[in-house]
Amino acid sequence: MSQRTNDSISNNNMLKDQIDSPPSDDGSCGRGGGGVSLKKGPWTSAEDAVLVEYVQKHGEGNWNAVQKHSGLLRCGKSCRLRWANHLRPNLKKGAFSQEEERIIVELHSKMGNKWARMAAHLPGRTDNEIKNYWNTRIKRRQRAGLPLYPPDLPLQPPLSESQKSQNVHDFCVDADPRHNEILSHHKLEIPRFDNLNAIRGCAFPYASAFPVIPMSSMLNQGLVPSQNCLSASKPLTEAMKLELPSLQYKDTDLFNWDACLPYEPAQPVDTVMQSPPPVLPAQSDRLSGENSGLLDVVVQESNTRNQPSDKSSNSSIVFSPNDMVDFGETDWKECSDPFSPLGCSSASVFSECTPPVGGSPFDFDPSIGLDVKTETMESVLAMDDAEKKVCRSLEYYRPDSLLDGSDWTEQGVESYKDHSAMSEAIEALLRPEYKKYWNNMPAAR
DNA sequence: AATTGAGGCAACCGCAGTGTC
DNA sequence: TGACACTGCGGTTGCCTCAAT
């Protein structure tokens, strides 16, 4: 990718400088003191020089004084941003190194979109750089139909008390930042355990702390094409399907991840092609045994309390990975998220909520090996074909479908396909010993 | 050669937190 | 204690470059 030089920008600026831009509403930009029109748009090298000189002379901070003292026709915010992102010393320029990329992925798995905090861990890098990098990475990986995180990415263990105040939001609301990515990406608001309260017969007072977002809002936002698509027989679904607890990964070499990153698939793959991949037995083993994270602890505990599992299911999806659109068998085996009940990142799962178009894998042509049974046939019968396809797709991708025991891989998912096991896991998460994580939830910024 | 779309980057916008008066 | 200014952060937008068609 091209790297625009400052000079090229400056040249462009000669044509594109925007004088007399409307003032920003926070009063910190726009008109300077004395009614001077402040400039917007790309910075020129001359402006850079003025700013650098000013900072060298007066130091950082008091950015609104820059315009007064230097004559620079820029608002304080703009000056601060320019300095922080481009002019301050010790800034690293150029592509991220492999190590930096690894750190970013790891930090994002822990922090979510806390770019500034991530930048603090990457000397010489700015939050803007990291943010841009991540956003392009998301796009790239979504296009490639790949999970955002390496399968073996270690996630943050339960926080210490000292960390909790700062990170509790990350842990609770962003229990798995992967979820938030898609949610924010699609501007979705997700009910968080609200129905779990009902599920548990109001046995979990903590659940009441979570906002109840009516299903209609989800419907309005296109997440669910029709209420008919929701299974009334599965009250657990709304709460669980989109907000699974944080997934914990085994702490292994992240570069394994790098090694399995065919950013560009052999063939273009529609991002909706997010089918639950087979979970290999070894992966299931890791699920139940080696992970040190909170969820896995409780899942493990639940599994031990809940053997044998309830295999009953009234819906099933028979899926053969071999029948997938040429996605690359290796990709699925190595890059799928083996620890997620979704098999791949939730971001990927929900990366596309739009109705399928012709040729989309959402068509679920039986010829490609998908045998979808919906459990609410009466509702389905009332829908037209397009709606049915969408609903099947959503059913298919709904975590609750993955949780309800659906045998969506022929090989089976021993640890997570058991609905009751996951239910127990969620229940366990809501026990008093974990209450501290759900209480004190700060307001989302 | 022209067009189009994606990738990448820089900058802006709006909001929230904090400090000061 | 409230108003205001300043600062920082995250999300979004706009624009340029390049590659594919």
PDB file of C-alpha atoms (C1' of nucleotides) in Angstrom, chain A residues 2 16 62-64 80 113-116 131 445, chain C residues 6-12 14-18:
ATOM      1  CA  SER A   2       1.159   3.387  -0.772  1.00  0.00           C
ATOM      2  CA  LYS A  16      -7.618  21.295  -0.681  1.00  0.00           C
ATOM      3  CA  ASN A  62      -2.332  23.819  26.434  1.00  0.00           C
ATOM      4  CA  TRP A  63      -3.116  23.168  22.848  1.00  0.00           C
ATOM      5  CA  ASN A  64      -5.645  25.873  22.548  1.00  0.00           C
ATOM      6  CA  ARG A  80      -2.749  17.871  19.627  1.00  0.00           C
ATOM      7  CA  ASN A 113     -11.322  -1.221  21.225  1.00  0.00           C
ATOM      8  CA  LYS A 114      -9.203   0.570  23.778  1.00  0.00           C
ATOM      9  CA  TRP A 115      -6.808   1.985  21.271  1.00  0.00           C
ATOM     10  CA  ALA A 116      -5.115   4.438  23.534  1.00  0.00           C
ATOM     11  CA  LYS A 131      -7.126   1.580  15.260  1.00  0.00           C
ATOM     12  CA  ARG A 445     -18.511   4.870  27.490  1.00  0.00           C
TER      13      ARG A 445
ATOM     14  C1'  DC C   6      -9.431  21.771  28.103  1.00  0.00           C
ATOM     15  C1'  DT C   7      -8.038  17.219  27.014  1.00  0.00           C
ATOM     16  C1'  DG C   8      -8.397  12.519  25.528  1.00  0.00           C
ATOM     17  C1'  DC C   9     -10.643   8.813  23.312  1.00  0.00           C
ATOM     18  C1'  DG C  10     -13.174   6.116  19.987  1.00  0.00           C
ATOM     19  C1'  DG C  11     -15.883   6.232  15.866  1.00  0.00           C
ATOM     20  C1'  DT C  12     -16.374   7.891  11.403  1.00  0.00           C
ATOM     21  C1'  DG C  14     -12.801  11.703   3.238  1.00  0.00           C
ATOM     22  C1'  DC C  15      -9.288  11.229   0.134  1.00  0.00           C
ATOM     23  C1'  DC C  16      -5.367   9.213  -2.244  1.00  0.00           C
ATOM     24  C1'  DT C  17      -3.106   5.233  -4.335  1.00  0.00           C
ATOM     25  C1'  DC C  18      -3.083   1.060  -6.538  1.00  0.00           C
TER      26       DC C  18
END
